[in-house]
Amino acid sequence: EVGGTVPVLMHVGATSTENAIDLAKHAKSTGADAVSSIAPIDAPNDFEAALTHYSAIGEATDLPFYVYWFPSSGSTDMTAERFLEGLAKVRNFVGFKFTDMNLYLFNRLVDQSGGELNAITGPDEICAAGMMMGSDGAVGSTYNIMPRIFIDMYESFQSGNVKEAMEAQVKANRVLALLFKVGPVTGIKEILAIRSIPVGQTRSGYPRITDEGRETLRKGMGAFDFEVA
């Protein structure tokens, strides 16, 4: 659909390595520019097992590969040296999305990689702080409902106005705090629905918006001067 106007990075994470490989091959066949994967979400907390998973995906295609890093995807006592040494063995490894609040570790990864890897932060709550710690970009869920705030944050930081970037982060975090009251995914879907962007309900097993939750969102967003209608 984008017709080559922007790069397309496709996430191929799955509960099994075999499924992730199939998805990576499919991504290649559809013209994706790169693939990314989390470790199997129900797998043991074992970095070596995660490396085996990542390596198999990296070998499956010639596409650039991004590791989608969550603390639950590998050892929680990770060091930058161990992380980079292990992933250096993964074919086509070019970068990582770091979905963790440990910005010290993120900064160590940026520093130790010498700028050779594309370093992306994940948690929306610390997007501005991630920029200060050396991120090349960010991927987040709430960018779908408040893109302007994050664009302002990025542009302010790029122009050297750290104070304005942090002010934008404070605005974003007020909305995030509200979303946490009703469930982030539930709340995001409801706001998109209010904006006439139909994305459906959450899947079975996830909480669905209640009338009380819907009213909480409307009142809260109104207090933040955040358009919801």
PDB file of C-alpha atoms in Angstrom:
ATOM      1  CA  GLU A   1       0.000   0.000   0.000  1.00  0.00           C
ATOM      2  CA  VAL A   2       2.827   2.446   0.724  1.00  0.00           C
ATOM      3  CA  GLY A   3       4.321   1.768  -2.700  1.00  0.00           C
ATOM      4  CA  GLY A   4       7.900   1.929  -1.500  1.00  0.00           C
ATOM      5  CA  THR A   5       7.510   5.460  -0.112  1.00  0.00           C
ATOM      6  CA  VAL A   6       8.434   4.400   3.435  1.00  0.00           C
ATOM      7  CA  PRO A   7      10.288   1.355   4.789  1.00  0.00           C
ATOM      8  CA  VAL A   8       8.078  -1.433   6.135  1.00  0.00           C
ATOM      9  CA  LEU A   9       9.352  -3.377   9.150  1.00  0.00           C
ATOM     10  CA  MET A  10       7.154  -6.408   9.813  1.00  0.00           C
ATOM     11  CA  HIS A  11       6.926  -8.071  13.207  1.00  0.00           C
ATOM     12  CA  VAL A  12       6.943 -11.856  12.886  1.00  0.00           C
ATOM     13  CA  GLY A  13       6.875 -12.895  16.529  1.00  0.00           C
ATOM     14  CA  ALA A  14       4.988 -16.098  17.318  1.00  0.00           C
ATOM     15  CA  THR A  15       4.683 -18.687  20.051  1.00  0.00           C
ATOM     16  CA  SER A  16       6.952 -21.050  18.124  1.00  0.00           C
ATOM     17  CA  THR A  17      10.125 -20.565  16.108  1.00  0.00           C
ATOM     18  CA  GLU A  18       8.638 -22.482  13.181  1.00  0.00           C
ATOM     19  CA  ASN A  19       5.695 -20.100  12.922  1.00  0.00           C
ATOM     20  CA  ALA A  20       7.989 -17.090  13.197  1.00  0.00           C
ATOM     21  CA  ILE A  21      10.127 -18.433  10.332  1.00  0.00           C
ATOM     22  CA  ASP A  22       7.035 -18.922   8.173  1.00  0.00           C
ATOM     23  CA  LEU A  23       5.946 -15.363   8.910  1.00  0.00           C
ATOM     24  CA  ALA A  24       9.419 -14.024   8.080  1.00  0.00           C
ATOM     25  CA  LYS A  25       9.350 -15.789   4.717  1.00  0.00           C
ATOM     26  CA  HIS A  26       5.881 -14.405   4.083  1.00  0.00           C
ATOM     27  CA  ALA A  27       7.112 -10.912   4.968  1.00  0.00           C
ATOM     28  CA  LYS A  28       9.896 -11.317   2.421  1.00  0.00           C
ATOM     29  CA  SER A  29       7.431 -12.442  -0.263  1.00  0.00           C
ATOM     30  CA  THR A  30       5.185  -9.420   0.312  1.00  0.00           C
ATOM     31  CA  GLY A  31       8.021  -6.921  -0.054  1.00  0.00           C
ATOM     32  CA  ALA A  32       8.802  -6.032   3.563  1.00  0.00           C
ATOM     33  CA  ASP A  33      12.086  -4.180   4.071  1.00  0.00           C
ATOM     34  CA  ALA A  34      12.957  -5.815   7.402  1.00  0.00           C
ATOM     35  CA  VAL A  35      11.572  -8.150  10.051  1.00  0.00           C
ATOM     36  CA  SER A  36      11.482  -8.094  13.819  1.00  0.00           C
ATOM     37  CA  SER A  37      10.610 -10.668  16.451  1.00  0.00           C
ATOM     38  CA  ILE A  38      10.123 -11.076  20.146  1.00  0.00           C
ATOM     39  CA  ALA A  39      11.159 -14.395  21.678  1.00  0.00           C
ATOM     40  CA  PRO A  40       8.275 -16.855  22.153  1.00  0.00           C
ATOM     41  CA  ILE A  41       6.256 -15.141  24.867  1.00  0.00           C
ATOM     42  CA  ASP A  42       5.504 -18.365  26.726  1.00  0.00           C
ATOM     43  CA  ALA A  43       9.116 -19.603  26.642  1.00  0.00           C
ATOM     44  CA  PRO A  44      11.332 -19.859  29.745  1.00  0.00           C
ATOM     45  CA  ASN A  45      13.309 -16.781  30.766  1.00  0.00           C
ATOM     46  CA  ASP A  46      16.479 -17.972  29.037  1.00  0.00           C
ATOM     47  CA  PHE A  47      18.704 -15.778  26.874  1.00  0.00           C
ATOM     48  CA  GLU A  48      20.454 -18.677  25.147  1.00  0.00           C
ATOM     49  CA  ALA A  49      17.097 -20.118  24.090  1.00  0.00           C
ATOM     50  CA  ALA A  50      16.073 -16.684  22.829  1.00  0.00           C
ATOM     51  CA  LEU A  51      19.295 -16.512  20.791  1.00  0.00           C
ATOM     52  CA  THR A  52      18.482 -19.835  19.154  1.00  0.00           C
ATOM     53  CA  HIS A  53      15.064 -18.452  18.214  1.00  0.00           C
ATOM     54  CA  TYR A  54      16.494 -15.204  16.823  1.00  0.00           C
ATOM     55  CA  SER A  55      19.227 -17.010  14.898  1.00  0.00           C
ATOM     56  CA  ALA A  56      16.719 -19.272  13.158  1.00  0.00           C
ATOM     57  CA  ILE A  57      14.689 -16.273  12.018  1.00  0.00           C
ATOM     58  CA  GLY A  58      17.811 -14.438  10.871  1.00  0.00           C
ATOM     59  CA  GLU A  59      18.808 -17.437   8.756  1.00  0.00           C
ATOM     60  CA  ALA A  60      15.340 -17.781   7.205  1.00  0.00           C
ATOM     61  CA  THR A  61      15.612 -14.748   4.899  1.00  0.00           C
ATOM     62  CA  ASP A  62      18.109 -12.136   3.777  1.00  0.00           C
ATOM     63  CA  LEU A  63      16.066  -9.307   5.319  1.00  0.00           C
ATOM     64  CA  PRO A  64      17.571  -7.066   8.001  1.00  0.00           C
ATOM     65  CA  PHE A  65      16.540  -8.387  11.416  1.00  0.00           C
ATOM     66  CA  TYR A  66      15.544  -6.433  14.534  1.00  0.00           C
ATOM     67  CA  VAL A  67      15.355  -8.057  17.943  1.00  0.00           C
ATOM     68  CA  TYR A  68      12.201  -7.021  19.792  1.00  0.00           C
ATOM     69  CA  TRP A  69      13.520  -7.042  23.328  1.00  0.00           C
ATOM     70  CA  PHE A  70      11.346  -7.461  26.434  1.00  0.00           C
ATOM     71  CA  PRO A  71      12.808  -8.389  29.839  1.00  0.00           C
ATOM     72  CA  SER A  72      10.660 -11.537  29.754  1.00  0.00           C
ATOM     73  CA  SER A  73      12.294 -12.517  26.454  1.00  0.00           C
ATOM     74  CA  GLY A  74      15.689 -13.186  27.980  1.00  0.00           C
ATOM     75  CA  SER A  75      17.771 -12.949  31.112  1.00  0.00           C
ATOM     76  CA  THR A  76      16.720 -10.208  33.511  1.00  0.00           C
ATOM     77  CA  ASP A  77      20.319  -9.862  34.706  1.00  0.00           C
ATOM     78  CA  MET A  78      21.447  -8.888  31.215  1.00  0.00           C
ATOM     79  CA  THR A  79      24.573  -6.845  30.569  1.00  0.00           C
ATOM     80  CA  ALA A  80      25.290  -4.855  27.426  1.00  0.00           C
ATOM     81  CA  GLU A  81      28.325  -7.004  26.698  1.00  0.00           C
ATOM     82  CA  ARG A  82      26.402 -10.272  26.927  1.00  0.00           C
ATOM     83  CA  PHE A  83      23.512  -8.918  24.873  1.00  0.00           C
ATOM     84  CA  LEU A  84      25.696  -7.652  22.035  1.00  0.00           C
ATOM     85  CA  GLU A  85      28.093 -10.600  22.046  1.00  0.00           C
ATOM     86  CA  GLY A  86      25.199 -13.036  21.754  1.00  0.00           C
ATOM     87  CA  LEU A  87      23.280 -11.158  19.097  1.00  0.00           C
ATOM     88  CA  ALA A  88      26.402 -10.554  17.010  1.00  0.00           C
ATOM     89  CA  LYS A  89      26.050 -14.218  16.010  1.00  0.00           C
ATOM     90  CA  VAL A  90      22.561 -13.630  14.584  1.00  0.00           C
ATOM     91  CA  ARG A  91      22.595 -13.291  10.798  1.00  0.00           C
ATOM     92  CA  ASN A  92      21.345  -9.944   9.453  1.00  0.00           C
ATOM     93  CA  PHE A  93      21.023  -8.444  12.964  1.00  0.00           C
ATOM     94  CA  VAL A  94      20.897  -4.661  12.462  1.00  0.00           C
ATOM     95  CA  GLY A  95      19.085  -3.263  15.493  1.00  0.00           C
ATOM     96  CA  PHE A  96      16.753  -3.716  18.409  1.00  0.00           C
ATOM     97  CA  LYS A  97      13.578  -2.373  19.963  1.00  0.00           C
ATOM     98  CA  PHE A  98      14.210  -2.041  23.681  1.00  0.00           C
ATOM     99  CA  THR A  99      10.933  -2.377  25.590  1.00  0.00           C
ATOM    100  CA  ASP A 100      12.294  -1.999  29.100  1.00  0.00           C
ATOM    101  CA  MET A 101      12.441   0.814  31.656  1.00  0.00           C
ATOM    102  CA  ASN A 102      16.162   0.169  32.258  1.00  0.00           C
ATOM    103  CA  LEU A 103      17.568   3.141  30.358  1.00  0.00           C
ATOM    104  CA  TYR A 104      20.997   2.576  31.877  1.00  0.00           C
ATOM    105  CA  LEU A 105      21.196  -0.742  30.030  1.00  0.00           C
ATOM    106  CA  PHE A 106      19.787   0.866  26.889  1.00  0.00           C
ATOM    107  CA  ASN A 107      22.455   3.583  26.989  1.00  0.00           C
ATOM    108  CA  ARG A 108      25.153   0.966  27.529  1.00  0.00           C
ATOM    109  CA  LEU A 109      23.910  -0.895  24.449  1.00  0.00           C
ATOM    110  CA  VAL A 110      24.013   2.299  22.394  1.00  0.00           C
ATOM    111  CA  ASP A 111      27.499   3.115  23.650  1.00  0.00           C
ATOM    112  CA  GLN A 112      28.939  -0.393  23.288  1.00  0.00           C
ATOM    113  CA  SER A 113      27.528  -0.860  19.774  1.00  0.00           C
ATOM    114  CA  GLY A 114      29.384   2.240  18.594  1.00  0.00           C
ATOM    115  CA  GLY A 115      26.471   3.510  16.541  1.00  0.00           C
ATOM    116  CA  GLU A 116      26.470   0.444  14.287  1.00  0.00           C
ATOM    117  CA  LEU A 117      23.015  -0.741  15.400  1.00  0.00           C
ATOM    118  CA  ASN A 118      19.640   0.946  14.997  1.00  0.00           C
ATOM    119  CA  ALA A 119      18.541   1.465  18.620  1.00  0.00           C
ATOM    120  CA  ILE A 120      14.808   1.960  19.183  1.00  0.00           C
ATOM    121  CA  THR A 121      13.003   2.472  22.482  1.00  0.00           C
ATOM    122  CA  GLY A 122       9.650   0.910  23.292  1.00  0.00           C
ATOM    123  CA  PRO A 123       7.891   2.235  26.409  1.00  0.00           C
ATOM    124  CA  ASP A 124       5.806   5.286  25.469  1.00  0.00           C
ATOM    125  CA  GLU A 125       6.231   6.572  29.030  1.00  0.00           C
ATOM    126  CA  ILE A 126       9.960   7.226  28.549  1.00  0.00           C
ATOM    127  CA  CYS A 127      10.173   8.208  24.888  1.00  0.00           C
ATOM    128  CA  ALA A 128      11.851  11.564  25.579  1.00  0.00           C
ATOM    129  CA  ALA A 129      14.263  10.023  28.064  1.00  0.00           C
ATOM    130  CA  GLY A 130      15.130   7.405  25.456  1.00  0.00           C
ATOM    131  CA  MET A 131      16.094  10.159  23.023  1.00  0.00           C
ATOM    132  CA  MET A 132      18.406  11.609  25.657  1.00  0.00           C
ATOM    133  CA  MET A 133      19.973   8.179  26.103  1.00  0.00           C
ATOM    134  CA  GLY A 134      20.747   7.865  22.398  1.00  0.00           C
ATOM    135  CA  SER A 135      17.742   6.255  20.710  1.00  0.00           C
ATOM    136  CA  ASP A 136      17.445   6.461  16.929  1.00  0.00           C
ATOM    137  CA  GLY A 137      13.665   6.232  17.111  1.00  0.00           C
ATOM    138  CA  ALA A 138      10.733   4.805  19.012  1.00  0.00           C
ATOM    139  CA  VAL A 139       7.827   2.432  18.499  1.00  0.00           C
ATOM    140  CA  GLY A 140       4.738   2.771  20.655  1.00  0.00           C
ATOM    141  CA  SER A 141       1.056   1.965  20.931  1.00  0.00           C
ATOM    142  CA  THR A 142      -0.313   5.337  21.996  1.00  0.00           C
ATOM    143  CA  TYR A 143       1.223   7.081  18.981  1.00  0.00           C
ATOM    144  CA  ASN A 144      -1.963   5.892  17.276  1.00  0.00           C
ATOM    145  CA  ILE A 145      -4.134   8.168  19.424  1.00  0.00           C
ATOM    146  CA  MET A 146      -1.862  11.149  20.090  1.00  0.00           C
ATOM    147  CA  PRO A 147       0.675  11.345  17.261  1.00  0.00           C
ATOM    148  CA  ARG A 148       0.919  15.129  17.474  1.00  0.00           C
ATOM    149  CA  ILE A 149       2.250  15.021  21.025  1.00  0.00           C
ATOM    150  CA  PHE A 150       5.027  12.604  20.085  1.00  0.00           C
ATOM    151  CA  ILE A 151       5.852  14.491  16.881  1.00  0.00           C
ATOM    152  CA  ASP A 152       6.195  17.684  18.928  1.00  0.00           C
ATOM    153  CA  MET A 153       8.372  15.788  21.387  1.00  0.00           C
ATOM    154  CA  TYR A 154      10.670  14.527  18.627  1.00  0.00           C
ATOM    155  CA  GLU A 155      10.890  17.867  16.823  1.00  0.00           C
ATOM    156  CA  SER A 156      11.609  19.713  20.071  1.00  0.00           C
ATOM    157  CA  PHE A 157      14.408  17.325  20.949  1.00  0.00           C
ATOM    158  CA  GLN A 158      15.895  17.481  17.449  1.00  0.00           C
ATOM    159  CA  SER A 159      15.954  21.276  17.635  1.00  0.00           C
ATOM    160  CA  GLY A 160      17.732  21.143  20.993  1.00  0.00           C
ATOM    161  CA  ASN A 161      14.759  22.188  23.109  1.00  0.00           C
ATOM    162  CA  VAL A 162      14.868  19.488  25.764  1.00  0.00           C
ATOM    163  CA  LYS A 163      12.498  21.387  28.068  1.00  0.00           C
ATOM    164  CA  GLU A 164       9.709  21.355  25.465  1.00  0.00           C
ATOM    165  CA  ALA A 165      10.385  17.697  24.708  1.00  0.00           C
ATOM    166  CA  MET A 166       9.915  16.859  28.381  1.00  0.00           C
ATOM    167  CA  GLU A 167       6.743  18.967  28.542  1.00  0.00           C
ATOM    168  CA  ALA A 168       5.358  16.887  25.675  1.00  0.00           C
ATOM    169  CA  GLN A 169       6.291  13.731  27.581  1.00  0.00           C
ATOM    170  CA  VAL A 170       4.398  14.967  30.637  1.00  0.00           C
ATOM    171  CA  LYS A 171       1.296  15.502  28.468  1.00  0.00           C
ATOM    172  CA  ALA A 172       1.627  12.016  27.019  1.00  0.00           C
ATOM    173  CA  ASN A 173       2.074  10.455  30.447  1.00  0.00           C
ATOM    174  CA  ARG A 174      -1.104  12.081  31.740  1.00  0.00           C
ATOM    175  CA  VAL A 175      -2.997  10.309  28.973  1.00  0.00           C
ATOM    176  CA  LEU A 176      -1.128   7.070  29.659  1.00  0.00           C
ATOM    177  CA  ALA A 177      -2.044   7.230  33.351  1.00  0.00           C
ATOM    178  CA  LEU A 178      -5.680   7.493  32.322  1.00  0.00           C
ATOM    179  CA  LEU A 179      -5.378   4.573  29.898  1.00  0.00           C
ATOM    180  CA  PHE A 180      -3.910   2.388  32.633  1.00  0.00           C
ATOM    181  CA  LYS A 181      -7.160   2.828  34.577  1.00  0.00           C
ATOM    182  CA  VAL A 182      -9.205   1.090  31.879  1.00  0.00           C
ATOM    183  CA  GLY A 183      -6.474  -1.031  30.297  1.00  0.00           C
ATOM    184  CA  PRO A 184      -4.097   0.382  27.648  1.00  0.00           C
ATOM    185  CA  VAL A 185      -5.230  -1.743  24.705  1.00  0.00           C
ATOM    186  CA  THR A 186      -8.889  -1.413  25.687  1.00  0.00           C
ATOM    187  CA  GLY A 187      -8.570   2.353  26.030  1.00  0.00           C
ATOM    188  CA  ILE A 188      -6.698   2.849  22.765  1.00  0.00           C
ATOM    189  CA  LYS A 189      -9.304   0.870  20.838  1.00  0.00           C
ATOM    190  CA  GLU A 190     -12.132   2.863  22.423  1.00  0.00           C
ATOM    191  CA  ILE A 191     -10.559   6.222  21.561  1.00  0.00           C
ATOM    192  CA  LEU A 192      -9.990   5.121  17.969  1.00  0.00           C
ATOM    193  CA  ALA A 193     -13.614   3.967  17.775  1.00  0.00           C
ATOM    194  CA  ILE A 194     -14.805   7.352  19.056  1.00  0.00           C
ATOM    195  CA  ARG A 195     -12.771   8.918  16.263  1.00  0.00           C
ATOM    196  CA  SER A 196     -14.578   6.755  13.700  1.00  0.00           C
ATOM    197  CA  ILE A 197     -11.585   4.487  13.160  1.00  0.00           C
ATOM    198  CA  PRO A 198     -13.071   1.000  13.601  1.00  0.00           C
ATOM    199  CA  VAL A 199     -10.479  -1.406  14.953  1.00  0.00           C
ATOM    200  CA  GLY A 200     -12.806  -3.818  16.727  1.00  0.00           C
ATOM    201  CA  GLN A 201     -12.913  -5.031  20.310  1.00  0.00           C
ATOM    202  CA  THR A 202     -10.077  -6.617  22.222  1.00  0.00           C
ATOM    203  CA  ARG A 203      -9.686 -10.338  21.684  1.00  0.00           C
ATOM    204  CA  SER A 204     -11.149 -12.907  24.021  1.00  0.00           C
ATOM    205  CA  GLY A 205      -9.170 -13.044  27.246  1.00  0.00           C
ATOM    206  CA  TYR A 206      -8.527  -9.295  27.335  1.00  0.00           C
ATOM    207  CA  PRO A 207     -10.810  -6.916  29.264  1.00  0.00           C
ATOM    208  CA  ARG A 208     -13.378  -4.999  27.241  1.00  0.00           C
ATOM    209  CA  ILE A 209     -14.469  -1.441  27.826  1.00  0.00           C
ATOM    210  CA  THR A 210     -17.311  -0.977  30.301  1.00  0.00           C
ATOM    211  CA  ASP A 211     -19.757   1.927  30.421  1.00  0.00           C
ATOM    212  CA  GLU A 212     -17.916   3.168  33.490  1.00  0.00           C
ATOM    213  CA  GLY A 213     -14.580   2.894  31.706  1.00  0.00           C
ATOM    214  CA  ARG A 214     -15.932   4.692  28.669  1.00  0.00           C
ATOM    215  CA  GLU A 215     -17.121   7.573  30.853  1.00  0.00           C
ATOM    216  CA  THR A 216     -13.765   7.657  32.653  1.00  0.00           C
ATOM    217  CA  LEU A 217     -12.018   8.060  29.307  1.00  0.00           C
ATOM    218  CA  ARG A 218     -14.308  10.810  28.068  1.00  0.00           C
ATOM    219  CA  LYS A 219     -14.054  12.859  31.249  1.00  0.00           C
ATOM    220  CA  GLY A 220     -10.333  12.355  31.570  1.00  0.00           C
ATOM    221  CA  MET A 221      -9.511  13.234  27.991  1.00  0.00           C
ATOM    222  CA  GLY A 222     -11.705  16.312  28.233  1.00  0.00           C
ATOM    223  CA  ALA A 223      -9.754  17.458  31.280  1.00  0.00           C
ATOM    224  CA  PHE A 224      -6.518  17.110  29.289  1.00  0.00           C
ATOM    225  CA  ASP A 225      -7.954  19.088  26.374  1.00  0.00           C
ATOM    226  CA  PHE A 226      -7.613  15.885  24.385  1.00  0.00           C
ATOM    227  CA  GLU A 227     -10.106  15.477  21.558  1.00  0.00           C
ATOM    228  CA  VAL A 228     -12.206  12.318  21.855  1.00  0.00           C
ATOM    229  CA  ALA A 229     -15.275  13.223  19.787  1.00  0.00           C
TER     230      ALA A 229
END
